[in-house]
Each structure stands twice: as structure tokens, then as C-alpha cells.
XYZ file of N, CA and C in Angstrom:
570
model
N -22.681 -16.766 24.834
C -22.564 -16.741 23.364
C -21.640 -15.550 22.949
N -21.751 -14.389 23.616
C -20.924 -13.355 23.139
C -19.421 -13.580 23.391
N -19.069 -14.302 24.456
C -17.706 -14.702 24.677
C -17.164 -15.507 23.486
N -18.014 -16.401 23.039
C -17.544 -17.274 21.947
C -17.412 -16.455 20.686
N -18.310 -15.490 20.456
C -18.179 -14.692 19.208
C -16.854 -13.786 19.361
N -16.589 -13.332 20.537
C -15.365 -12.500 20.717
C -14.102 -13.349 20.369
N -14.152 -14.585 20.894
C -12.997 -15.529 20.732
C -12.833 -15.804 19.181
N -13.907 -16.258 18.571
C -13.746 -16.701 17.146
C -13.387 -15.496 16.331
N -13.956 -14.364 16.673
C -13.676 -13.056 15.924
C -12.226 -12.633 16.052
N -11.727 -12.714 17.241
C -10.349 -12.218 17.527
C -9.305 -13.183 16.887
N -9.590 -14.491 16.908
C -8.633 -15.445 16.406
C -8.599 -15.557 14.992
N -9.754 -15.628 14.353
C -9.896 -15.905 12.852
C -10.333 -14.748 12.013
N -11.458 -14.142 12.353
C -12.118 -13.209 11.478
C -11.329 -11.868 11.476
N -11.061 -11.273 12.562
C -10.269 -10.012 12.745
C -8.897 -10.325 13.377
N -8.140 -11.177 12.790
C -6.802 -11.540 13.313
C -5.893 -10.274 13.398
N -5.389 -10.185 14.587
C -4.578 -8.912 14.881
C -3.487 -8.663 13.914
N -2.898 -9.693 13.249
C -1.752 -9.548 12.363
C -2.308 -9.516 10.971
N -3.131 -10.425 10.650
C -3.474 -10.710 9.185
C -4.661 -9.838 8.753
N -5.444 -9.303 9.651
C -6.531 -8.443 9.274
C -6.390 -7.002 9.760
N -5.868 -6.879 11.021
C -5.704 -5.529 11.516
C -4.364 -4.980 11.220
N -3.396 -5.761 10.826
C -1.996 -5.431 10.429
C -1.287 -4.735 11.598
N -1.452 -5.316 12.806
C -0.723 -4.840 13.942
C 0.223 -6.019 14.376
N 1.385 -5.655 14.810
C 2.400 -6.642 15.180
C 3.133 -7.217 14.063
N 3.239 -6.475 12.969
C 3.936 -7.006 11.735
C 5.405 -7.210 11.982
N 6.042 -6.311 12.745
C 7.524 -6.501 12.964
C 7.829 -7.782 13.566
N 7.284 -8.121 14.684
C 7.655 -9.573 15.239
C 7.175 -10.681 14.303
N 6.073 -10.366 13.646
C 5.498 -11.418 12.714
C 6.542 -11.779 11.667
N 7.159 -10.777 11.072
C 8.131 -10.951 10.021
C 9.491 -11.256 10.615
N 9.870 -10.649 11.724
C 11.233 -10.876 12.230
C 11.469 -12.147 13.069
N 10.452 -12.605 13.721
C 10.661 -13.737 14.699
C 10.101 -15.056 14.073
N 9.757 -15.069 12.825
C 9.042 -16.138 12.234
C 9.940 -17.131 11.434
N 11.205 -17.190 11.696
C 12.041 -18.103 10.869
C 12.010 -19.510 11.409
N 11.723 -19.662 12.590
C 11.653 -20.981 13.284
C 10.405 -21.118 14.121
N 9.794 -22.339 14.125
C 8.597 -22.522 14.919
C 8.913 -22.371 16.438
N 10.073 -22.848 16.968
C 10.336 -22.668 18.322
C 10.444 -21.243 18.779
N 10.946 -20.341 17.987
C 10.969 -18.915 18.357
C 9.625 -18.301 18.248
N 8.785 -18.849 17.313
C 7.418 -18.309 17.199
C 6.555 -18.736 18.401
N 6.771 -19.892 18.856
C 6.056 -20.417 20.078
C 6.486 -19.503 21.345
N 7.827 -19.240 21.430
C 8.326 -18.516 22.555
C 7.776 -17.086 22.497
N 7.755 -16.491 21.302
C 7.213 -15.152 21.168
C 5.659 -15.080 21.531
N 4.947 -16.219 21.031
C 3.486 -16.261 21.349
C 3.209 -16.280 22.829
N 4.034 -17.047 23.550
C 3.852 -17.154 24.972
C 4.108 -15.825 25.672
N 5.169 -15.151 25.283
C 5.581 -13.807 25.898
C 4.403 -12.928 25.549
N 3.953 -12.773 24.336
C 2.922 -11.795 23.906
C 1.667 -12.044 24.645
N 1.307 -13.330 24.760
C 0.046 -13.748 25.387
C 0.070 -13.218 26.920
N 1.162 -13.437 27.606
C 1.276 -13.060 28.977
C 1.177 -11.552 29.097
N 1.981 -10.829 28.354
C 2.045 -9.430 28.477
C 0.801 -8.783 27.954
N 0.218 -9.263 26.823
C -1.043 -8.674 26.342
C -2.243 -8.724 27.337
N -2.427 -9.885 28.004
C -3.442 -10.082 28.998
C -3.259 -9.245 30.167
N -2.101 -9.224 30.698
C -1.737 -8.316 31.890
C -1.941 -6.891 31.554
N -1.391 -6.461 30.323
C -1.424 -5.077 29.975
C -2.927 -4.631 29.765
N -3.699 -5.472 29.250
C -5.154 -5.160 29.066
C -5.831 -4.928 30.419
N -5.542 -5.810 31.385
C -6.056 -5.661 32.702
C -5.674 -4.332 33.302
N -4.426 -4.082 33.336
C -3.905 -2.774 33.876
C -4.435 -1.538 33.198
N -4.377 -1.532 31.911
C -4.941 -0.351 31.133
C -6.392 -0.194 31.329
N -7.100 -1.330 31.475
C -8.510 -1.214 31.679
C -8.885 -0.411 32.973
N -8.086 -0.846 34.031
C -8.288 -0.070 35.274
C -7.820 1.268 35.203
N -6.751 1.624 34.596
C -6.222 2.996 34.420
C -7.364 3.783 33.647
N -7.861 3.230 32.516
C -8.909 3.921 31.807
C -10.167 4.257 32.686
N -10.643 3.210 33.425
C -11.832 3.407 34.094
C -11.624 4.269 35.414
N -10.492 4.008 36.222
C -10.377 4.746 37.494
C -9.707 6.086 37.377
N -8.869 6.258 36.405
C -8.115 7.487 36.349
C -8.545 8.359 35.147
N -8.386 7.889 33.952
C -8.526 8.605 32.692
C -10.037 9.224 32.543
N -11.006 8.271 32.749
C -12.362 8.739 32.626
C -12.892 9.483 33.888
N -12.384 9.139 35.106
C -12.848 9.841 36.278
C -12.397 11.305 36.271
N -11.202 11.486 35.741
C -10.612 12.977 35.786
C -10.776 13.630 34.389
N -11.488 12.995 33.524
C -11.807 13.471 32.224
C -10.460 13.901 31.381
N -9.564 12.922 31.491
C -8.254 13.110 30.805
C -8.063 12.014 29.794
N -9.046 11.615 29.113
C -8.931 10.510 28.158
C -8.029 10.771 26.956
N -7.726 12.037 26.855
C -6.838 12.410 25.773
C -5.402 11.852 25.994
N -5.091 11.545 27.319
C -3.752 10.966 27.619
C -3.789 9.449 27.464
N -4.765 8.848 26.843
C -4.887 7.304 26.778
C -3.662 6.685 26.116
N -3.323 7.204 25.003
C -2.261 6.461 24.314
C -0.959 6.534 25.015
N -0.507 7.762 25.406
C 0.701 7.863 26.092
C 0.767 7.146 27.382
N -0.338 7.147 28.102
C -0.387 6.452 29.370
C -0.319 4.874 29.212
N -0.999 4.372 28.136
C -0.973 2.949 27.788
C 0.389 2.552 27.382
N 1.133 3.383 26.623
C 2.489 3.065 26.156
C 3.415 2.976 27.398
N 3.220 3.885 28.376
C 4.091 3.868 29.554
C 3.801 2.620 30.398
N 2.539 2.338 30.500
C 2.173 1.077 31.310
C 2.697 -0.177 30.668
N 2.620 -0.276 29.331
C 3.188 -1.451 28.626
C 4.703 -1.501 28.828
N 5.352 -0.487 28.635
C 6.828 -0.473 28.777
C 7.166 -0.797 30.252
N 6.572 -0.208 31.237
C 6.837 -0.486 32.608
C 6.485 -1.863 32.992
N 5.471 -2.491 32.462
C 5.058 -3.848 32.690
C 6.067 -4.819 32.127
N 6.475 -4.527 30.919
C 7.498 -5.477 30.340
C 8.781 -5.436 31.159
N 9.196 -4.247 31.622
C 10.464 -4.172 32.511
C 10.176 -4.875 33.833
N 8.993 -4.752 34.353
C 8.749 -5.406 35.697
C 8.752 -6.928 35.506
N 8.094 -7.354 34.375
C 8.028 -8.833 34.136
C 9.504 -9.271 33.963
N 10.271 -8.623 33.233
C 11.668 -8.996 33.052
C 12.422 -9.126 34.406
N 12.300 -8.107 35.203
C 12.988 -8.176 36.470
C 12.521 -9.297 37.359
N 11.209 -9.504 37.447
C 10.604 -10.531 38.251
C 11.042 -11.970 37.697
N 11.008 -12.105 36.426
C 11.385 -13.440 35.845
C 12.841 -13.689 36.135
N 13.696 -12.698 36.069
C 15.156 -12.851 36.260
C 15.414 -13.325 37.650
N 14.677 -12.835 38.697
C 14.823 -13.177 40.101
C 14.121 -14.545 40.401
N 12.879 -14.729 39.950
C 12.011 -15.871 40.309
C 12.363 -17.098 39.515
N 12.504 -16.987 38.173
C 12.624 -18.153 37.373
C 13.588 -17.853 36.281
N 14.925 -18.075 36.597
C 15.897 -17.896 35.566
C 15.790 -18.696 34.342
N 15.373 -19.991 34.361
C 15.167 -20.758 33.136
C 14.107 -20.132 32.270
N 13.033 -19.650 32.723
C 11.919 -19.080 32.032
C 12.426 -17.677 31.480
N 13.226 -16.973 32.268
C 13.797 -15.713 31.759
C 14.714 -15.998 30.546
N 15.545 -17.084 30.702
C 16.421 -17.372 29.489
C 15.549 -17.744 28.365
N 14.457 -18.438 28.495
C 13.563 -18.826 27.355
C 12.924 -17.573 26.675
N 12.467 -16.639 27.598
C 11.726 -15.486 27.093
C 12.598 -14.246 26.927
N 13.829 -14.299 27.524
C 14.699 -13.139 27.580
C 14.843 -12.381 26.241
N 14.962 -13.088 25.239
C 15.136 -12.509 23.896
C 13.874 -11.764 23.420
N 12.703 -12.308 23.813
C 11.506 -11.824 23.238
C 10.904 -10.652 24.125
N 11.254 -10.577 25.404
C 10.691 -9.533 26.195
C 10.947 -8.121 25.761
N 12.176 -7.705 25.360
C 12.429 -6.364 24.824
C 11.702 -6.160 23.548
N 11.440 -7.142 22.736
C 10.715 -6.973 21.471
C 9.184 -6.611 21.794
N 8.794 -7.144 22.848
C 7.342 -6.949 23.149
C 7.062 -5.484 23.519
N 8.043 -4.780 24.101
C 7.802 -3.353 24.447
C 7.407 -2.552 23.189
N 7.920 -2.934 22.026
C 7.588 -2.136 20.842
C 6.587 -2.915 19.894
N 5.868 -3.879 20.413
C 4.855 -4.587 19.686
C 3.618 -3.758 19.697
N 3.231 -3.210 18.591
C 2.063 -2.356 18.505
C 0.789 -3.194 18.668
N 0.802 -4.436 18.592
C -0.406 -5.253 18.802
C -0.942 -5.219 20.109
N 0.074 -5.119 21.095
C -0.319 -5.009 22.511
C -1.078 -3.639 22.889
N -0.466 -2.578 22.322
C -1.181 -1.269 22.432
C -2.465 -1.283 21.734
N -2.447 -1.907 20.543
C -3.709 -1.875 19.770
C -4.823 -2.632 20.515
N -4.527 -3.681 20.994
C -5.570 -4.487 21.718
C -6.029 -3.705 23.003
N -5.121 -3.071 23.712
C -5.527 -2.254 24.846
C -6.534 -1.130 24.436
N -6.274 -0.501 23.309
C -7.039 0.545 22.836
C -8.410 0.023 22.339
N -8.316 -1.108 21.653
C -9.520 -1.628 21.049
C -10.534 -2.083 22.172
N -10.048 -2.557 23.263
C -10.918 -2.957 24.391
C -11.661 -1.725 24.940
N -10.999 -0.617 24.956
C -11.626 0.535 25.373
C -12.602 1.179 24.433
N -12.157 1.155 23.121
C -13.047 1.651 22.075
C -14.384 0.772 21.830
N -14.113 -0.448 22.087
C -15.319 -1.433 21.854
C -16.231 -1.467 23.132
N -15.771 -0.738 24.182
C -16.592 -0.594 25.371
C -16.803 -1.895 26.065
N -15.748 -2.810 26.069
C -15.726 -4.110 26.749
C -15.722 -4.008 28.255
N -16.425 -4.880 28.941
C -16.250 -4.897 30.366
C -14.901 -5.647 30.668
N -14.496 -5.843 31.954
C -13.227 -6.462 32.255
C -13.130 -7.939 31.764
N -14.194 -8.697 31.914
C -14.139 -10.083 31.493
C -13.961 -10.159 29.951
N -14.864 -9.372 29.266
C -14.713 -9.347 27.765
C -13.335 -8.847 27.306
N -12.790 -7.917 27.966
C -11.539 -7.416 27.623
C -10.385 -8.435 27.792
N -10.475 -9.139 28.919
C -9.509 -10.279 29.090
C -9.666 -11.340 28.099
N -10.898 -11.780 27.797
C -11.127 -12.736 26.727
C -10.679 -12.381 25.373
N -10.938 -11.033 25.041
C -10.504 -10.521 23.766
C -8.970 -10.449 23.691
N -8.358 -9.997 24.728
C -6.879 -9.952 24.643
C -6.284 -11.281 24.551
N -6.726 -12.307 25.288
C -6.263 -13.631 25.256
C -6.470 -14.250 23.898
N -7.638 -14.098 23.344
C -7.916 -14.603 21.973
C -7.149 -13.860 20.907
N -6.998 -12.599 21.084
C -6.073 -11.791 20.066
C -4.656 -12.374 20.144
N -4.184 -12.615 21.393
C -2.867 -13.219 21.467
C -2.797 -14.641 20.900
N -3.781 -15.337 21.010
C -3.844 -16.690 20.378
C -3.920 -16.559 18.833
N -4.633 -15.584 18.357
C -4.682 -15.403 16.903
C -3.353 -14.893 16.398
N -2.617 -14.017 17.184
C -1.292 -13.664 16.776
C -0.335 -14.835 16.786
N -0.517 -15.731 17.765
C 0.364 -16.982 17.800
C 0.090 -17.954 16.637
N -1.246 -17.999 16.377
C -1.639 -18.957 15.266
C -1.038 -18.422 13.966
N -1.155 -17.141 13.669
C -0.530 -16.602 12.506
C 0.964 -16.759 12.472
N 1.579 -16.460 13.603
C 3.100 -16.481 13.683
C 3.552 -17.925 13.502
N 3.037 -18.814 14.242
C 3.490 -20.222 14.119
C 3.233 -20.802 12.799
N 2.084 -20.540 12.177
C 1.745 -20.978 10.846
C 2.708 -20.468 9.858
N 3.048 -19.147 9.906
C 3.944 -18.442 9.072
C 5.366 -19.085 9.152
N 5.767 -19.279 10.491
C 7.025 -19.825 10.755
C 7.234 -21.282 10.136
N 6.115 -22.055 10.250
C 6.180 -23.453 9.706
C 6.352 -23.377 8.152
N 5.651 -22.431 7.578
C 5.769 -22.221 6.103
C 7.199 -21.762 5.673
N 7.676 -20.876 6.531
C 9.045 -20.434 6.188
C 10.096 -21.490 6.377
N 9.882 -22.366 7.407
C 10.798 -23.512 7.570
C 10.773 -24.414 6.337
N 9.584 -24.718 5.802
C 9.407 -25.569 4.693
C 9.999 -24.872 3.377
N 9.951 -23.512 3.379
C 10.530 -22.799 2.167
C 12.039 -22.889 2.164
N 12.723 -23.089 3.288
C 14.134 -23.245 3.286
C 14.578 -24.579 2.546
N 13.646 -25.511 2.402
C 13.917 -26.880 1.896
C 13.613 -26.844 0.386
N 13.031 -25.806 -0.148
C 12.642 -25.756 -1.528
C 13.597 -24.846 -2.331
N 13.706 -25.174 -3.594
C 14.596 -24.371 -4.498
C 13.803 -23.140 -4.938
N 14.157 -22.024 -4.410
C 13.381 -20.727 -4.718
C 14.331 -19.908 -5.596
N 13.843 -19.238 -6.697
C 14.647 -18.369 -7.502
C 15.398 -17.380 -6.560
N 16.660 -17.015 -6.961
C 17.496 -16.173 -6.176
C 16.858 -14.737 -5.832
N 16.115 -14.235 -6.740
C 15.469 -12.957 -6.546
C 14.369 -12.991 -5.623
N 13.800 -14.120 -5.287
C 12.646 -14.285 -4.429
C 13.041 -14.808 -3.051
N 14.270 -15.135 -2.815
C 14.715 -15.676 -1.567
C 14.711 -14.600 -0.416
N 14.437 -15.039 0.779
C 14.394 -14.116 1.954
C 13.031 -13.253 2.129
N 13.227 -11.979 2.111
C 12.087 -11.126 2.389
C 11.008 -11.189 1.276
N 11.344 -11.208 0.036
C 10.315 -11.198 -1.009
C 9.327 -12.479 -0.857
N 9.921 -13.709 -0.660
C 9.006 -14.865 -0.652
C 8.240 -14.771 0.746
N 8.882 -14.208 1.766
C 8.129 -14.080 3.096
C 6.970 -13.134 2.942
N 7.117 -12.040 2.209
C 5.975 -11.095 2.017
C 4.870 -11.726 1.133
N 5.291 -12.539 0.110
C 4.333 -13.180 -0.669
C 3.415 -14.201 0.162
N 4.182 -14.969 0.941
C 3.518 -15.971 1.828
C 2.634 -15.246 2.795
N 3.156 -14.107 3.433
C 2.308 -13.376 4.374
C 0.972 -12.955 3.742
N 1.093 -12.439 2.463
C -0.032 -11.974 1.733
C -1.034 -13.089 1.441
N -0.480 -14.268 1.132
C -1.379 -15.470 0.915
C -2.030 -15.898 2.214
N -1.319 -15.829 3.289
C -1.895 -16.126 4.568
C -3.025 -15.207 4.954
N -2.918 -13.923 4.686
C -3.895 -12.974 4.990
C -5.076 -13.138 4.149
N -4.869 -13.595 2.851
C -6.006 -13.836 2.014
C -6.791 -15.154 2.503
N -5.968 -16.134 3.008
C -6.651 -17.314 3.455
C -7.539 -17.050 4.806
N -7.019 -16.136 5.578
C -7.812 -15.772 6.745
C -9.049 -14.865 6.421
N -8.995 -14.264 5.198
C -10.156 -13.480 4.716
C -11.303 -14.442 4.466
N -11.045 -15.674 4.372
C -12.162 -16.605 4.087
C -13.108 -16.810 5.329
N -12.581 -16.418 6.483
C -13.388 -16.425 7.737
C -14.255 -15.241 7.884
N -14.218 -14.267 6.930
C -14.821 -13.034 7.080
C -16.264 -13.085 7.398
N -17.054 -13.952 6.807
C -18.473 -14.100 7.019
C -18.964 -14.864 8.222
N -17.957 -15.387 8.994
C -18.273 -16.244 10.144
C -19.173 -15.553 11.275
N -18.703 -14.380 11.690
C -19.410 -13.728 12.712
C -19.719 -12.306 12.315
């Protein structure tokens, strides 16, 4: 039952983008088309889950064992950056078509604060490894749900006659605010 609560909470109630306000840059920047939103979601999901696993072991086996937890943020940032570079190199060699599909999104993931935020949240919430992996996967799915929904709305807005002063970023921010308010409706679920 706790796994189900973690999943529902991470996707809907405490959505990483719309409630926690992490990952706003890719949320606003990569949300003009549904196809790019789906690509970014896949890349973020992969890196977020792997980064959570690696940072979990670094926290447990190195930082806590040597009582150097004050190095948590910097070590997690280094791990995420190195992991993204490693994934990029491996994908380039092993699967060039997948690298071409995700190639644009991989450098953006290095600076996505949602990945760092999830890694730190798993430690601060004292999750075990299974709970941490479930939380990171569900957070990535919540990120994807928000991103793809927002991209779909933005695609529809391109077909509508919007006043000149509201075109572009202003209407995108209004829609993002409305989406955040819609997700607040899930607040009492868990």
C-alpha cells in the first residue's frame, strides 16, 4: 500500500513540476510539441531513475559512512552530470537511432533541477532503495504527464486567435498556472 501511495503522491498530489516547481526550464522550453515532450519525458525518466539509484548508494556507502553528508549536493550534481555524459557516450556507440532521438534532450537533462531534487528528496524522506526507485519513476511520470499535457494545450493554442500581447510566453505562463491549480485538486487524495 505504501508503494501505491508513493506513486499517486508523486504523479498527482506532489507533482514535481506543478507542486514542487522543479524542472520548470524544460517544462516551459520543450513543451511546444507533444513529440518533443514525449522524448524529453523518456530521457528524464531514464536518467532520473538511474541517478536516484547511484546517488542512493553514494549517500549510504560513502557520505554517511564517512560522515561527510555536507557534500551531498555537490556530489549528486557531479554524479548526474557524469551519468548524463556516460549515457550519451553509450547511446552514441550502441544505438545511434536512439541517440538521434534523445540527443537534443540529453544535454538539457544535465541542468534539470528536478533530477537533483528527486535524488535529494529520496534521501531526506529516508526511503529505502525500492521506495526511492518507485518514487523517482513516479516523479518522472508526473513530470511527463505535466509536460505532455502542457504541450498538447500549447499545440491547441496555436490554432486559436489569441490577442497579440498574450501570444507566446504570457499565455504559456497563464496555462501553466491553470494546470498547477488543476493539480491542486488532488491535494486531499493522500
